[in-house]
CSV table of C-alpha atoms in Angstrom, one decimal:
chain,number,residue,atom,x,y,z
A,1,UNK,CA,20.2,43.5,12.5
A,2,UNK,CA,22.9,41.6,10.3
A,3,UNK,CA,20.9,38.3,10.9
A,4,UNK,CA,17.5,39.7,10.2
A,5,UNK,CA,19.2,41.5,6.7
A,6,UNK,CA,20.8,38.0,5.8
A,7,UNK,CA,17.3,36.1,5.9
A,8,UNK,CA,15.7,39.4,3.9
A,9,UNK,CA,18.2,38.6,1.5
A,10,UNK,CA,17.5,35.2,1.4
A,11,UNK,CA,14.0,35.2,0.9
A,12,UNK,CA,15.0,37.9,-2.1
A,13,UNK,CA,17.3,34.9,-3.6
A,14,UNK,CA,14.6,32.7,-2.9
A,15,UNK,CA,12.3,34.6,-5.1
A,16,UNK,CA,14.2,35.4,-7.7
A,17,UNK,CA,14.6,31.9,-7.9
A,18,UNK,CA,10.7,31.1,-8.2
A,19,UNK,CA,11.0,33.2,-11.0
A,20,UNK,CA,14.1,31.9,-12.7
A,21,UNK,CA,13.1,28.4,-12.6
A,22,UNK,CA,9.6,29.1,-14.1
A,23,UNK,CA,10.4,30.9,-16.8
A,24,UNK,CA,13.6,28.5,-17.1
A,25,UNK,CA,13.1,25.3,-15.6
A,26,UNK,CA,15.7,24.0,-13.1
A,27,UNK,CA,18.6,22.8,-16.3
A,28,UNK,CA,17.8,25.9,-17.7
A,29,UNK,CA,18.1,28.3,-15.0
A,30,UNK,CA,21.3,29.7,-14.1
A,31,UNK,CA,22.9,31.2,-10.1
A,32,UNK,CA,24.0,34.2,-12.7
A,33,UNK,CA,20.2,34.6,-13.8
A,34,UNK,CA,19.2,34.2,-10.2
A,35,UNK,CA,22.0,36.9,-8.8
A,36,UNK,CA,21.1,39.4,-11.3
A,37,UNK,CA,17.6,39.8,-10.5
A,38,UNK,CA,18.9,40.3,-7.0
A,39,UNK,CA,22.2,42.7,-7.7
A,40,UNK,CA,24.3,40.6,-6.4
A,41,UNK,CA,27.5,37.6,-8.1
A,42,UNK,CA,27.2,34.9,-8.5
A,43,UNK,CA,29.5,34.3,-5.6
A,44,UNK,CA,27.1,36.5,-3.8
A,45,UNK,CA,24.7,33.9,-4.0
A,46,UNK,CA,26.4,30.9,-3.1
A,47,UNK,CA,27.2,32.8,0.4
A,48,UNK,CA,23.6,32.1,1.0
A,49,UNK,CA,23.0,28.8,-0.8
A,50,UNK,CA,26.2,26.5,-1.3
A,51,UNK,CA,25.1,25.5,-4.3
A,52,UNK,CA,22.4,25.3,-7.2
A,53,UNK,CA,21.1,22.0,-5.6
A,54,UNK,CA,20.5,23.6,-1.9
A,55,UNK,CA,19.2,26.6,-3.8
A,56,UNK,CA,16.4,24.5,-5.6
A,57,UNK,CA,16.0,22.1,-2.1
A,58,UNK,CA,15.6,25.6,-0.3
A,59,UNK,CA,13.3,26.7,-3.5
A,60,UNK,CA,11.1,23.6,-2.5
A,61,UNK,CA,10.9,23.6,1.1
A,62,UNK,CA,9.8,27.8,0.8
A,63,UNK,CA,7.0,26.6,-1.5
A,64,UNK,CA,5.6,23.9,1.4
A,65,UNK,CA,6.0,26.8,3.7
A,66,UNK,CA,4.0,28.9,1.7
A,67,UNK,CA,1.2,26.3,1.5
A,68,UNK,CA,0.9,25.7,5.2
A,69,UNK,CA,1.1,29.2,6.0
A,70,UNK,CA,4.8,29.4,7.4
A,71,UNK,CA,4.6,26.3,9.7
A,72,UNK,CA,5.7,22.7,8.8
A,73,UNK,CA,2.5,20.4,7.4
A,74,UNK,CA,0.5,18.4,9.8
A,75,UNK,CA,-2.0,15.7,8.6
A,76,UNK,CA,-4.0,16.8,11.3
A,77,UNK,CA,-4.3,20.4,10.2
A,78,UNK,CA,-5.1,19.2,6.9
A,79,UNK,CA,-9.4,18.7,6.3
A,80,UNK,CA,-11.0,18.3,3.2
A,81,UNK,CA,-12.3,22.1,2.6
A,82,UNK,CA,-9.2,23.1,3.2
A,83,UNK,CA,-7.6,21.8,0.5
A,84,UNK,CA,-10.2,23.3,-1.9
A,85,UNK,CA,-8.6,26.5,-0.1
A,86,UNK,CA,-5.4,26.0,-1.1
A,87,UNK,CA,-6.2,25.1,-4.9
A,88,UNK,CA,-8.2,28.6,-4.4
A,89,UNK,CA,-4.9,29.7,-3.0
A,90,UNK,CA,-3.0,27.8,-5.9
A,91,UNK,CA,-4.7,29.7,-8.4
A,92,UNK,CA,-4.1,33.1,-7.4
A,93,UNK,CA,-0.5,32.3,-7.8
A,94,UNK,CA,0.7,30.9,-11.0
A,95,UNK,CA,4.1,31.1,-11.1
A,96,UNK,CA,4.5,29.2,-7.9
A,97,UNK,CA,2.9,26.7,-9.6
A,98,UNK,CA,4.3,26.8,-12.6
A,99,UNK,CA,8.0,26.6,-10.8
A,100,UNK,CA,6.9,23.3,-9.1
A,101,UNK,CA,5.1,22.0,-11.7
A,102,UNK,CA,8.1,22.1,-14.0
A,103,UNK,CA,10.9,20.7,-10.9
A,104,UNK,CA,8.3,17.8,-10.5
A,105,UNK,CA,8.5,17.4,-13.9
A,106,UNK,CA,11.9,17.7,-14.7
A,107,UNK,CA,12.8,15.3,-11.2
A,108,UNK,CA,11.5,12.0,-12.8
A,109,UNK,CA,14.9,11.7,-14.6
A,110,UNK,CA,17.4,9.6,-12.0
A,111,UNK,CA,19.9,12.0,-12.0
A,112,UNK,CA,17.7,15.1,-11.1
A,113,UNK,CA,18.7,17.0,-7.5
A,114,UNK,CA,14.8,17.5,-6.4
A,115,UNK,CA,14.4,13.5,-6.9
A,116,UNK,CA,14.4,12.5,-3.5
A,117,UNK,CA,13.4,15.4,-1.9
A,118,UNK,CA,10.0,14.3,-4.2
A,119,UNK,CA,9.8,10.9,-3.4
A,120,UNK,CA,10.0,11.4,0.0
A,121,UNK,CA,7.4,14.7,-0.1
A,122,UNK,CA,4.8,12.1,-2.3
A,123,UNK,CA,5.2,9.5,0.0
A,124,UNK,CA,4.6,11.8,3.2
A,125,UNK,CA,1.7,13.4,1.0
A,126,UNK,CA,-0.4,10.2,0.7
A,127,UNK,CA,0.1,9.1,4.4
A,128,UNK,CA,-1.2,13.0,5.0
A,129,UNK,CA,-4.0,12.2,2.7
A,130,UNK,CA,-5.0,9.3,3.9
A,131,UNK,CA,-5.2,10.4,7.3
A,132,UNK,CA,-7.5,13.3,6.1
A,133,UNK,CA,-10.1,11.0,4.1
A,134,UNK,CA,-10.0,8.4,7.6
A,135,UNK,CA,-11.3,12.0,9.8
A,136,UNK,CA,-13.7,12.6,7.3
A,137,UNK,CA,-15.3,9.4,6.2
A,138,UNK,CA,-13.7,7.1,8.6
A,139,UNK,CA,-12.7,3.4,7.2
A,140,UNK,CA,-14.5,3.4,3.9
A,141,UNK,CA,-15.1,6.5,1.6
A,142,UNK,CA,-18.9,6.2,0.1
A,143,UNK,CA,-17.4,4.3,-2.8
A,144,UNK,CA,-16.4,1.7,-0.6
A,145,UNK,CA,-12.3,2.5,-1.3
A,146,UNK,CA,-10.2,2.4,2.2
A,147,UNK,CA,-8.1,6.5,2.9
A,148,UNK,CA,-5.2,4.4,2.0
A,149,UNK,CA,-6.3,3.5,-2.0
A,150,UNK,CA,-8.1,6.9,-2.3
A,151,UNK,CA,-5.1,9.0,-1.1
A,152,UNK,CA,-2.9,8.5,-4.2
A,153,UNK,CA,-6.0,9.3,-6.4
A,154,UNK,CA,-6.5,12.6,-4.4
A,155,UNK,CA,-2.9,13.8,-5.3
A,156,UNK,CA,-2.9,13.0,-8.5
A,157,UNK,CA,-6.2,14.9,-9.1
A,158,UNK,CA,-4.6,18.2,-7.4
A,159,UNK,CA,-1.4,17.7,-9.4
A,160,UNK,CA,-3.0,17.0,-12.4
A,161,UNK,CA,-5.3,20.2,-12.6
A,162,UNK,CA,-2.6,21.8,-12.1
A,163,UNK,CA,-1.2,21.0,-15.1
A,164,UNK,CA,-3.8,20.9,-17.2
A,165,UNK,CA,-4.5,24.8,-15.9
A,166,UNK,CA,-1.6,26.0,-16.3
A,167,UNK,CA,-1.6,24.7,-19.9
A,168,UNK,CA,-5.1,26.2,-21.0
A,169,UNK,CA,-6.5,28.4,-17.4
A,170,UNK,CA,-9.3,29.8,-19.3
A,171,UNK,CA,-10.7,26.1,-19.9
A,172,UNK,CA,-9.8,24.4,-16.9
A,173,UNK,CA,-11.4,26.1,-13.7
A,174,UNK,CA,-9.2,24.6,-11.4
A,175,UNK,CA,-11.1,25.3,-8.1
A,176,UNK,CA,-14.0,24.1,-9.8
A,177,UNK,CA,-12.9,20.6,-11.0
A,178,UNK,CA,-11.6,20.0,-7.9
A,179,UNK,CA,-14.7,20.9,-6.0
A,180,UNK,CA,-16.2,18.7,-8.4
A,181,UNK,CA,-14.3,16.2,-7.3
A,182,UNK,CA,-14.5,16.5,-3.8
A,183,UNK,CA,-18.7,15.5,-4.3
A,184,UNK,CA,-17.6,12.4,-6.0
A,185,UNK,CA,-15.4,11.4,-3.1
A,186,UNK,CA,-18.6,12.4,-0.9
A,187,UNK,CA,-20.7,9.8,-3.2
A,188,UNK,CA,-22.8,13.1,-5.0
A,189,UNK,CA,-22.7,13.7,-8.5
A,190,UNK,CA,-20.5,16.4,-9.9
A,191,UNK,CA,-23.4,18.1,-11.9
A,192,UNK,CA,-22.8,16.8,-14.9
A,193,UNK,CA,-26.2,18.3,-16.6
């Protein structure tokens, strides 16, 4: 019962950090903000997380959970369609969005705590990517790119509607774009008419 309370309460920190971090950003948000939301110290909270870096690590991981449904990403679960699922998904859930948006922001600087955990996630990201184009078009996409050049370009297209949503969502249908660009990676026109 004790253990089962402890992880409730650390999804509740969890969340409250979500929010705290969206409307704050990572410099900006505080453990106090976070433990208020939660009634508890800020002691209280670094029982759970030892400190604002595992916090935000533990903030990130959550979010990857969240994506793959609770379990831990697999290339091999990934297929195109599903990933215009999860922008759908994506969509539905702005402030998730708008919390890694602004740590993958903010973590270009050297001295940022989510820096490496983003290098690393980027660079599993395209390998996952590129194993997803290989199962669906095999060596060469239909423009004649190889998985490997078009993975990068697949990321940046899902990270970059994302940002361009959240800036203006009721010009940018996210779903949509991306959508549209899935039938340019198929070699169709995105119904440009």
């Amino acid at each position: 019962m004790a253990r089962a309370r402890s992880e409730e309460r650390r999804g509740e920190i969890l969340h409250a950090a979500v929010e705290v971090i969206a409307e704050r950003g990572y410099r900006g948000a505080s453990l106090g903000a976070v433990a208020e939301r939660v009634g508890l110290t800020q002691q209280g909270v670094l029982h759970y997380f030892p400190t604002k870096e595992a916090l935000l690590v533990a903030v990130l991981e959550e979010r990857d959970r969240w994506d793959t449904g609770g379990g831990t990403r697999s290339a091999g679960a990934w297929r195109l369609d599903l990933l215009a699922s999860l922008v759908d998904y994506n969509a539905m859930r702005p402030g998730i969005v708008q919390t890694f948006s602004a740590l993958l922001g903010e973590s270009v600087t050297e001295d940022h705590p989510a820096r490496e955990f983003f290098t690393e996630r980027y660079g599993q990201v395209r390998a996952e990517m590129a194993t997803v184009l290989r199962a669906e078009f095999g060596p060469r996409l239909p423009s004649g790119l190889t998985p490997e050049q078009a993975a990068p370009l697949l990321v940046a297209v899902m990270d970059g509607l994302q940002y361009q949503w959240l800036l203006d969502p009721e010009s940018v249908d996210m779903p949509g774009a991306f959508r549209s660009f899935l039938a340019l990676l198929h070699g169709g026109g995105a119904g440009t008419g």
